[in-house]
XYZ file of C-alpha atoms in Angstrom:
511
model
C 109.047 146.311 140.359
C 110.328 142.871 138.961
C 113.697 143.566 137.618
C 114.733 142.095 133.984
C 117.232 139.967 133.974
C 117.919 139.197 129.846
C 116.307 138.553 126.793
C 117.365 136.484 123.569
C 116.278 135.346 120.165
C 116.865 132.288 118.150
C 115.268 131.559 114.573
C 112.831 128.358 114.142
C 109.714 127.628 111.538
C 106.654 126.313 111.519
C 105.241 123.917 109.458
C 101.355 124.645 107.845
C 100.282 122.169 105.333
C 103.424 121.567 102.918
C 104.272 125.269 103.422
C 107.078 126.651 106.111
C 106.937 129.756 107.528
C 109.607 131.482 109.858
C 109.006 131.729 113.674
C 110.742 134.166 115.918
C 111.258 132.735 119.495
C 111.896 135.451 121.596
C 112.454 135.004 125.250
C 112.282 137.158 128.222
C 113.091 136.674 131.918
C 112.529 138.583 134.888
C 113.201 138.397 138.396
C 109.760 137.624 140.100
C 107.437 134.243 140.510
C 108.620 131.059 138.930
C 106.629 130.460 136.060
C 106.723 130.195 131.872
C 104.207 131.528 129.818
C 104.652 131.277 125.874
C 102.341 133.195 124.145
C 101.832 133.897 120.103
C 99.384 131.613 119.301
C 100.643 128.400 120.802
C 98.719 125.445 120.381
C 98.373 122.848 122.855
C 101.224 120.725 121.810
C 103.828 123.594 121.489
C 102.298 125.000 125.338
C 102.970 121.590 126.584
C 106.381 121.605 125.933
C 106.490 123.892 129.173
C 106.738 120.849 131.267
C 109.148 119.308 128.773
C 111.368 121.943 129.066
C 111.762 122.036 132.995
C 111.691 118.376 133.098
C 114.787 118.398 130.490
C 116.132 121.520 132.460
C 116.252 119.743 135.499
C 117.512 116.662 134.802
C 120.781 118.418 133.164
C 120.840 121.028 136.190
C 120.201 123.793 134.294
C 117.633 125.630 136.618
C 116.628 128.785 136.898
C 115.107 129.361 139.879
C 113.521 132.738 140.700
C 112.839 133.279 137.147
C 109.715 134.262 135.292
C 110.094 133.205 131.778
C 108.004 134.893 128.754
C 108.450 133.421 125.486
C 107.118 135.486 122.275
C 106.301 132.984 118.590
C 106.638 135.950 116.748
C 104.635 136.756 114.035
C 102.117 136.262 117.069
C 99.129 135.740 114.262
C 100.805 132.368 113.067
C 98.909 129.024 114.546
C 101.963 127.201 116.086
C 101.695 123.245 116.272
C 103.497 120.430 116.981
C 106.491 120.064 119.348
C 109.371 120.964 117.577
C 109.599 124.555 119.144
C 110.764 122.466 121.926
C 114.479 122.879 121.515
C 114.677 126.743 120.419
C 112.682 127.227 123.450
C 115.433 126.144 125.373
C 118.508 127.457 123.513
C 116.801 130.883 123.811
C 116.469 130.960 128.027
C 120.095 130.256 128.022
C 121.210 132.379 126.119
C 118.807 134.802 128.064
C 119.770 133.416 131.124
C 123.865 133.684 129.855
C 124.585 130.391 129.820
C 125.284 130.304 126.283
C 126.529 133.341 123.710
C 124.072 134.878 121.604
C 126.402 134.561 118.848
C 126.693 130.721 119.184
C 122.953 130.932 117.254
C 123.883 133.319 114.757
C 122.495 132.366 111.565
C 121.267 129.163 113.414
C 117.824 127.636 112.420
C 116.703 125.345 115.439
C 114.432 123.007 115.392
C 113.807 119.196 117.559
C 111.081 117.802 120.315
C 112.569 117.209 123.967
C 112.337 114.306 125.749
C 111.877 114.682 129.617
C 115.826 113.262 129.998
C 117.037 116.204 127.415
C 116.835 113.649 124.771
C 115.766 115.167 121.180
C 113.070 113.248 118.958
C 112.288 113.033 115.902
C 109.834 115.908 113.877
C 107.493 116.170 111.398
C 108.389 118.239 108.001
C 112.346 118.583 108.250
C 112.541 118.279 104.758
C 110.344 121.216 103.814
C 112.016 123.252 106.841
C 115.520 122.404 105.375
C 114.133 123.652 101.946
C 112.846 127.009 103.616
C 116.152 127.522 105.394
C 118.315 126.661 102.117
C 116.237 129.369 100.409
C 116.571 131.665 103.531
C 119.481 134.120 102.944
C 119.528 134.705 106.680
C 119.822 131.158 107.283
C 123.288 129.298 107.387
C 122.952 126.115 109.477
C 119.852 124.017 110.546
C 120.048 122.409 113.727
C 117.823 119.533 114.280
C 118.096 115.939 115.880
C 119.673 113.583 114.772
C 117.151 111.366 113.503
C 116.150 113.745 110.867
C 119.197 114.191 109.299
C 119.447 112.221 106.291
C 115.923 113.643 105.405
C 117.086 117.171 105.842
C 120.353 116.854 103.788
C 118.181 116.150 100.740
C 117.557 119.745 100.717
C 120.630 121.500 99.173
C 123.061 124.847 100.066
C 122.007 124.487 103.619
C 124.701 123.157 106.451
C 122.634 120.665 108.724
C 124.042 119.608 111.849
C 121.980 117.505 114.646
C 122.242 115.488 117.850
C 120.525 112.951 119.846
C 120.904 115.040 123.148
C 120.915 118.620 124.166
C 123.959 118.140 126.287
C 125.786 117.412 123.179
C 124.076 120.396 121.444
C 125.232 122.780 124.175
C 129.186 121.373 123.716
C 128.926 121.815 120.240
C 127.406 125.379 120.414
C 130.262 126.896 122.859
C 132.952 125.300 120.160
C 133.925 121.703 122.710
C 132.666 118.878 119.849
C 131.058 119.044 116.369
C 127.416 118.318 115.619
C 126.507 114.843 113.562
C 127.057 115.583 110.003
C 124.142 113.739 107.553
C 125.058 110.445 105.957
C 125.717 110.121 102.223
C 122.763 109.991 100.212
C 122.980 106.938 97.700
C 122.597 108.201 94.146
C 119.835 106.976 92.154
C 122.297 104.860 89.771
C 123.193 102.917 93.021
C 120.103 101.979 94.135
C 117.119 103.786 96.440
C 117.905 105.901 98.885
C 115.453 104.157 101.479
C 116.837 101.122 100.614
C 113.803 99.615 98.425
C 113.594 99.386 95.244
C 110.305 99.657 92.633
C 109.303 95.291 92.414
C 110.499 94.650 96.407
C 106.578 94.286 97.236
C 107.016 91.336 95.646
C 104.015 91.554 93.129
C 105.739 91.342 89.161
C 103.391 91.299 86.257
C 104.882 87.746 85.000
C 102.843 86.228 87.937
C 99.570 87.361 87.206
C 97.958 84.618 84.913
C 95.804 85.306 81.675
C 94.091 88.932 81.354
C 95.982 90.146 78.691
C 93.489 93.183 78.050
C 94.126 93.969 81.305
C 97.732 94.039 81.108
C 97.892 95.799 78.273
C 95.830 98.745 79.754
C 97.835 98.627 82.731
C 100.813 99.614 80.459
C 99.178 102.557 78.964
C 98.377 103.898 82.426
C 101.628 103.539 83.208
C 103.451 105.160 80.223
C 100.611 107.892 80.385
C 99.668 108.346 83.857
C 95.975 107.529 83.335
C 93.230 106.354 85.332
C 91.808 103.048 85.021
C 88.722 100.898 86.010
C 88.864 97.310 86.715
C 85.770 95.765 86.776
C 85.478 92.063 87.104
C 84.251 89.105 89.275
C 86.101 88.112 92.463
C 88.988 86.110 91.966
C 89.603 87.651 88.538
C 93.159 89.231 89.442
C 92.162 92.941 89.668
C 93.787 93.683 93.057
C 96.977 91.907 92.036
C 97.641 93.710 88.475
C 96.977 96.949 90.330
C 99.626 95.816 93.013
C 101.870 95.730 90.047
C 101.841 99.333 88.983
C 104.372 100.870 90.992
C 106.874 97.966 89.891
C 105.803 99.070 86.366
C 106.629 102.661 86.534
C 110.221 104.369 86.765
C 111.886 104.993 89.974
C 111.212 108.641 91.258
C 114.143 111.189 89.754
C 115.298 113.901 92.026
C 112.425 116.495 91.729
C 109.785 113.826 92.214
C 111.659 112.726 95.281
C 111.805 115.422 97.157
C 107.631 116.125 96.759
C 107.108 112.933 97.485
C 109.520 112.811 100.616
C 107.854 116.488 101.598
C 104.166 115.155 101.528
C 104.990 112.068 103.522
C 107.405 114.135 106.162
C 104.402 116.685 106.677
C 102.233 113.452 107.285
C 104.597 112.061 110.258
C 105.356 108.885 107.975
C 108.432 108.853 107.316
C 110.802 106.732 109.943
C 113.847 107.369 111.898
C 116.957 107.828 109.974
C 115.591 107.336 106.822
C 116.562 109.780 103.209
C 114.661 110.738 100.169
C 111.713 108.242 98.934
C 112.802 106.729 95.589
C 109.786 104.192 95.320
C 106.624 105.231 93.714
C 104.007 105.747 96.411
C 100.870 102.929 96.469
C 98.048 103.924 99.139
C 95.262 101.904 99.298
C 92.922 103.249 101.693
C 89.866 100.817 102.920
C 86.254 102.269 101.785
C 85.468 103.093 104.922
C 87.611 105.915 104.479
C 86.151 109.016 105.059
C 86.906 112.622 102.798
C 89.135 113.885 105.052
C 91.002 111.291 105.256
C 91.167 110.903 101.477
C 92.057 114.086 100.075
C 93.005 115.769 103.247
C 91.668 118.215 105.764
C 91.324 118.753 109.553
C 91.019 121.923 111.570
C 94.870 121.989 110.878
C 94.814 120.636 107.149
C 97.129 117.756 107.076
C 97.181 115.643 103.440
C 94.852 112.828 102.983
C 95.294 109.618 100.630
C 95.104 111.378 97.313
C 98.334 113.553 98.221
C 100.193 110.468 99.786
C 99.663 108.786 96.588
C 101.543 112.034 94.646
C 103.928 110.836 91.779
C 102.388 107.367 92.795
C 99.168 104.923 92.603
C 95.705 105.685 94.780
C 93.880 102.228 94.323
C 90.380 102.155 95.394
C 89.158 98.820 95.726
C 85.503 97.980 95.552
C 84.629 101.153 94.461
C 80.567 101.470 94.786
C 81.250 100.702 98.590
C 83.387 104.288 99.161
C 81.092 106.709 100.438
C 79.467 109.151 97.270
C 80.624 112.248 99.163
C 83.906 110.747 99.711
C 84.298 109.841 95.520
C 82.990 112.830 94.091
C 85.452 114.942 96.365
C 88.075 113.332 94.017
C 87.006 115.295 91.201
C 89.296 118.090 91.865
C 92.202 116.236 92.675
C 91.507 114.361 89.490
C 91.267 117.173 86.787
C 93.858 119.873 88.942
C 96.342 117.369 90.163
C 96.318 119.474 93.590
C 93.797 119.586 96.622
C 92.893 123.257 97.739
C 91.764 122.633 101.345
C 90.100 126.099 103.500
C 88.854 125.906 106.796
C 88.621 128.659 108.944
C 91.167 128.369 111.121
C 93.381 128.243 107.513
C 93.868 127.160 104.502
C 96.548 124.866 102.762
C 97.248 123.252 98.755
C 98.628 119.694 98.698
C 99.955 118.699 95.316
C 98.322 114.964 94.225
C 99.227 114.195 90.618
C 98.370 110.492 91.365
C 97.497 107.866 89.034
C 94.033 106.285 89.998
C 93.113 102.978 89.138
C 89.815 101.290 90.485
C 88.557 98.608 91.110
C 84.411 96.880 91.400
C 82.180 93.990 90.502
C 79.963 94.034 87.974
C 77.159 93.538 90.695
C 76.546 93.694 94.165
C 77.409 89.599 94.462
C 80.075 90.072 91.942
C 79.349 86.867 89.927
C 76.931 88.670 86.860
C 76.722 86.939 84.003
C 78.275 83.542 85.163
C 75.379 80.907 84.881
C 73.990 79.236 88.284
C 76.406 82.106 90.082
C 74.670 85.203 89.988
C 70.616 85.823 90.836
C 70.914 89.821 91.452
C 67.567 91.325 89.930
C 68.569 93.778 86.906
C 67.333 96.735 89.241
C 69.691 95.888 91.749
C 72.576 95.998 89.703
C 72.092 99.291 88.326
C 71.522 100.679 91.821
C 74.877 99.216 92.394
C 76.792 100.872 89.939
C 74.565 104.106 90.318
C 76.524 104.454 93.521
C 79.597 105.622 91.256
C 78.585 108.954 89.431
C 79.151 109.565 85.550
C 80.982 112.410 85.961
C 83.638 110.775 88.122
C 83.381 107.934 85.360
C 83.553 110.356 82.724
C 87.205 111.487 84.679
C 88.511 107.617 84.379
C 90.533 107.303 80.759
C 90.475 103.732 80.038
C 87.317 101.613 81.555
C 88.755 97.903 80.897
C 86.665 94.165 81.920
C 88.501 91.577 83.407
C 87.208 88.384 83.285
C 87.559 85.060 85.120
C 90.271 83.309 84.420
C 90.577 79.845 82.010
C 92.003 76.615 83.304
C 94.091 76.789 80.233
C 95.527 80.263 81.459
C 96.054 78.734 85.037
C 98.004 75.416 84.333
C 100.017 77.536 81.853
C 103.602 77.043 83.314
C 104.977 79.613 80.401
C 106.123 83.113 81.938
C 104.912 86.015 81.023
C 106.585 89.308 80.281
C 108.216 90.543 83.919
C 107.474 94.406 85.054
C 110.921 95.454 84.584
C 110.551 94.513 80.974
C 107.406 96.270 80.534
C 108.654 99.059 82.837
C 111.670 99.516 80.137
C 109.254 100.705 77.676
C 107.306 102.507 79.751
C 110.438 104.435 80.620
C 111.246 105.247 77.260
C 107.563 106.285 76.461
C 107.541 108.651 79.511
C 110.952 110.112 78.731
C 109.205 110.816 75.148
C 106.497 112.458 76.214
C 108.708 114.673 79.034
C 111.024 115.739 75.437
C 108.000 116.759 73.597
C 105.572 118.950 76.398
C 107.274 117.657 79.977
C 105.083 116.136 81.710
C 103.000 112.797 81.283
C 100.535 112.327 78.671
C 97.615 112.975 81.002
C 98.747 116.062 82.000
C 98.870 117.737 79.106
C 97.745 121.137 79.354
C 94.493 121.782 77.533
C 96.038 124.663 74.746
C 98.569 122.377 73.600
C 96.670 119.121 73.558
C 96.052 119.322 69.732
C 99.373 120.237 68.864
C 100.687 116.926 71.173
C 98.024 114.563 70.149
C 98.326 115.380 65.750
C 96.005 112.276 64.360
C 95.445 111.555 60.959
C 92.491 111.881 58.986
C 91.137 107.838 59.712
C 91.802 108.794 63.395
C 89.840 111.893 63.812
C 86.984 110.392 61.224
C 86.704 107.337 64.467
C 86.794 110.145 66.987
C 83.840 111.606 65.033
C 81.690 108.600 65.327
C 82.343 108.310 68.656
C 81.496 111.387 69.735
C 77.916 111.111 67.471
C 76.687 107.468 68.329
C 78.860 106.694 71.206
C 77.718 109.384 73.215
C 81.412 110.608 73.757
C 81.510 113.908 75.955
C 84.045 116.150 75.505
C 86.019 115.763 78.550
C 86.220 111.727 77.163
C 87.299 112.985 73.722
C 90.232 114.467 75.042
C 90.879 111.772 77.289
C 90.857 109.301 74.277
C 93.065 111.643 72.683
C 95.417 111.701 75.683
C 95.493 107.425 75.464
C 96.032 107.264 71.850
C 98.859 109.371 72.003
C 100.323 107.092 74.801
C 100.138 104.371 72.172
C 101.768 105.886 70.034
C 104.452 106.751 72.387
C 104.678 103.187 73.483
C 105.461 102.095 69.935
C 107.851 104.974 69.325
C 105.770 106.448 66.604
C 105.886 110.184 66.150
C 101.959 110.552 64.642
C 99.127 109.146 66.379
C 97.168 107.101 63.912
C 93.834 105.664 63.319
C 95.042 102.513 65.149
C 96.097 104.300 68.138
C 92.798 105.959 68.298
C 90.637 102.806 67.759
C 92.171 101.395 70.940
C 92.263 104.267 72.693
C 88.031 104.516 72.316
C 87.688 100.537 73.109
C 89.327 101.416 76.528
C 87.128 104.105 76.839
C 83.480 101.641 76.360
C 84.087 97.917 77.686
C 81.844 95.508 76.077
């Protein structure tokens, strides 16, 4: 009969979607024939760490010969990825094994990948696993490597400790030297805490010649946080102004931070060493994109484009050429500002309050309506832009045509306004609309979207009309609504008025 030797367990987590959930790792060993089996649902990334472990074992002489070694990722019906069981693996077969007190984990979250030389790498979600242990009452330090440390100290009332080795993890455990304590997080007044700021692309709205339509739009989306269609011939400037977006919207605050930090961590894209995103996200996925990789999914659902681009910009150049499948799955994300994702080996909710602007030609050789330029027969040009459905359209708040540019706009050597000037009254705009319902324009709930967007009697008599000859639909009258109020926002003007609401329905049906 084998005899048992010790047993041990240290608290971890597990990352699914955006969500954290705790993991018990509970370890066992017996006397009897060498081996390690770690059972619980382990996937193959997490059983693999098997030969991580005994590589790292050996190379620090920590062997345990004669052993057999049963480790337990309690609750057992929990799908366990990744490789960041790696290190509470360990820490639990020596303290099984008596090589290190129980009580040095007390309280202890663990978490960190092992290299074959004991080395600890980097993970994926130690921001939302920092959250879950801050909110944890059980929970008083997170231990993690070092490279994830600024990104975990985001995450308040939590102690976070790490290491680049787990030699230095075992000193500081028995009490011999301290873990690495986090870096300083630079406060928001002093600059971005990745060390970019909102125009460092390099693309500023004073270098973007002519289109002043265009521009003007563009500053509505940004003070309201609608969607917008560029349509134009090539060369017109659409891919530029959208590249000038982000620079045109406020830096991230706190809150939006941390989402936006939590999304990318869960996505493996954040780097080494580096603290809470303060630049608004811009994803620009190719059209060959395909739905799971745009709004997420994946037997494990990771997020796609449309949740990368959360509190940020999803630009979709040369729109008729995304798959149809692949566009109208952006309904949801669209209307909900969240992605609902259910497969069967789980299910997961990615937040993706993006702002969407699009862009296309007017026809499949992008030249219509230019003499000598453009010979596309009038049926192929509406199959072209029958490739983009009217309900998706009908989701779109301002529709705007950009047109080639003059000579006289080109060899015009005056600047124009610069993004941070336009992004100061966005700013104040935005911080209107947060004061009156908190949250952007275009995310104004439904039952209070009346109350938010009062127009006058010349406003709703144009809103009237629009809805009778311009074919209107409803979801498009409250989406006009949504942009007038916007404008009136942007001028500082409490009521909307009939002015406000004339623009707003121009945007909505480019001539």
């Amino acid at each position: 009969m084998p005899k048992w030797m010790g047993s041990a367990s240290v608290m971890s987590a597990a990352v699914t979607g955006i969500d954290v959930r705790p993991v018990s790792v509970e370890v066992s060993l017996i006397y009897g024939t060498p081996m390690m089996q770690i059972v619980g649902l382990a996937q193959s990334a997490v059983r693999e760490g098997r030969e991580r472990i005994r590589a790292a074992a050996a190379q620090l002489g920590l062997h345990v010969p004669g052993l057999r070694i049963t480790v337990n990722l309690a609750p057992a019906d929990l799908p366990k990825t990744g490789a960041a069981l790696d290190l509470p693996i360990m820490l639990g077969i020596l303290c099984a094994k008596g090589d290190l007190p129980q009580d040095a984990l007390d309280g202890t979250l663990a978490v960190g990948e092992l290299g074959l030389d004991g080395s600890l790498r980097s993970i994926r979600g130690a921001l939302p696993i920092a959250l879950f242990a801050a909110a944890h009452p059980q929970v008083a330090r997170l231990l993690l490597p070092t490279a994830n440390l600024r990104e975990a100290s985001a995450a308040e009332g939590i102690a976070v400790g790490g290491s680049e080795s787990l030699t230095h993890i075992l000193a500081a455990l028995k009490g011999k030297v301290q873990l690495r304590a986090p870096m300083a997080l630079v406060s928001p007044a002093g600059g971005t805490t990745d060390g970019r700021g909102p125009d460092d692309d390099g693309f500023d709205l004073s270098a973007v010649k002519g289109q002043p339509a265009a521009k003007r739009a563009l500053e509505i989306a940004a003070a309201g946080g609608h969607n917008l269609l560029l349509s134009g011939c090539p060369g017109s400037g659409k891919t530029s102004l959208a590249r000038c977006l982000p620079g045109l919207l406020p830096v991230l605050d706190v809150r939006e931070a941390v989402d936006v930090t939590v999304i990318h961590s869960v996505a493996g894209l954040m780097a080494d060493g580096s603290g809470l995103k303060r630049a608004r996200p811009f994803r620009a996925p190719h059209h060959s994109v395909s739905e799971a990789g745009l709004i997420g999914g994946g037997s494990r659902p990771r997020p796609g484009e449309a949740s990368l681009a959360h509190h940020g910009v999803l630009f979709l150049d040369e729109l008729p050429e995304f798959g149809r499948r692949t566009l109208e799955a952006l309904r949801q994300p669209i209307e909900e500002g969240q992605v609902r994702i259910v497969r069967a080996a789980g299910s997961a909710c990615f937040p993706a309050e993006f702002t969407l602007v699009a862009a296309m030609n007017p026809c499949p050789c992008g030249f219509l309506g230019v003499p000598g330029r453009c010979r596309c027969p009038e049926e192929t040009v509406l199959r072209y832009r029958r490739r983009v459905s009217g309900p998706l359209i009908d989701r779109i708040d301002m529709l705007v045509d950009v047109p080639a540019v003059r000579w006289e706009q080109l060899a015009d050597a005056a600047p124009g306004e610069t993004s941070a000037v336009v992004r100061a009254r966005v700013s104040s705009a935005r911080a209107g609309a947060a004061r009156r319902h908190g949250t952007t324009n275009a995310r104004i709930p439904p039952a209070r979207l009346e109350e938010a967007c009062r127009i006058d009697r010349g406003g709703r008599s144009l809103l009237r009309k629009a809805v009778t000859h311009l074919g209107l639909t409803a979801r498009g009258y409250h989406r006009a609504l949504r942009v007038a109020r916007t404008i009136a926002d942007l001028e500082g003007r409490g009521p909307v008025s009939d002015d406000h609401v004339a623009e707003a329905i121009r945007f909505r049906s480019p001539h």
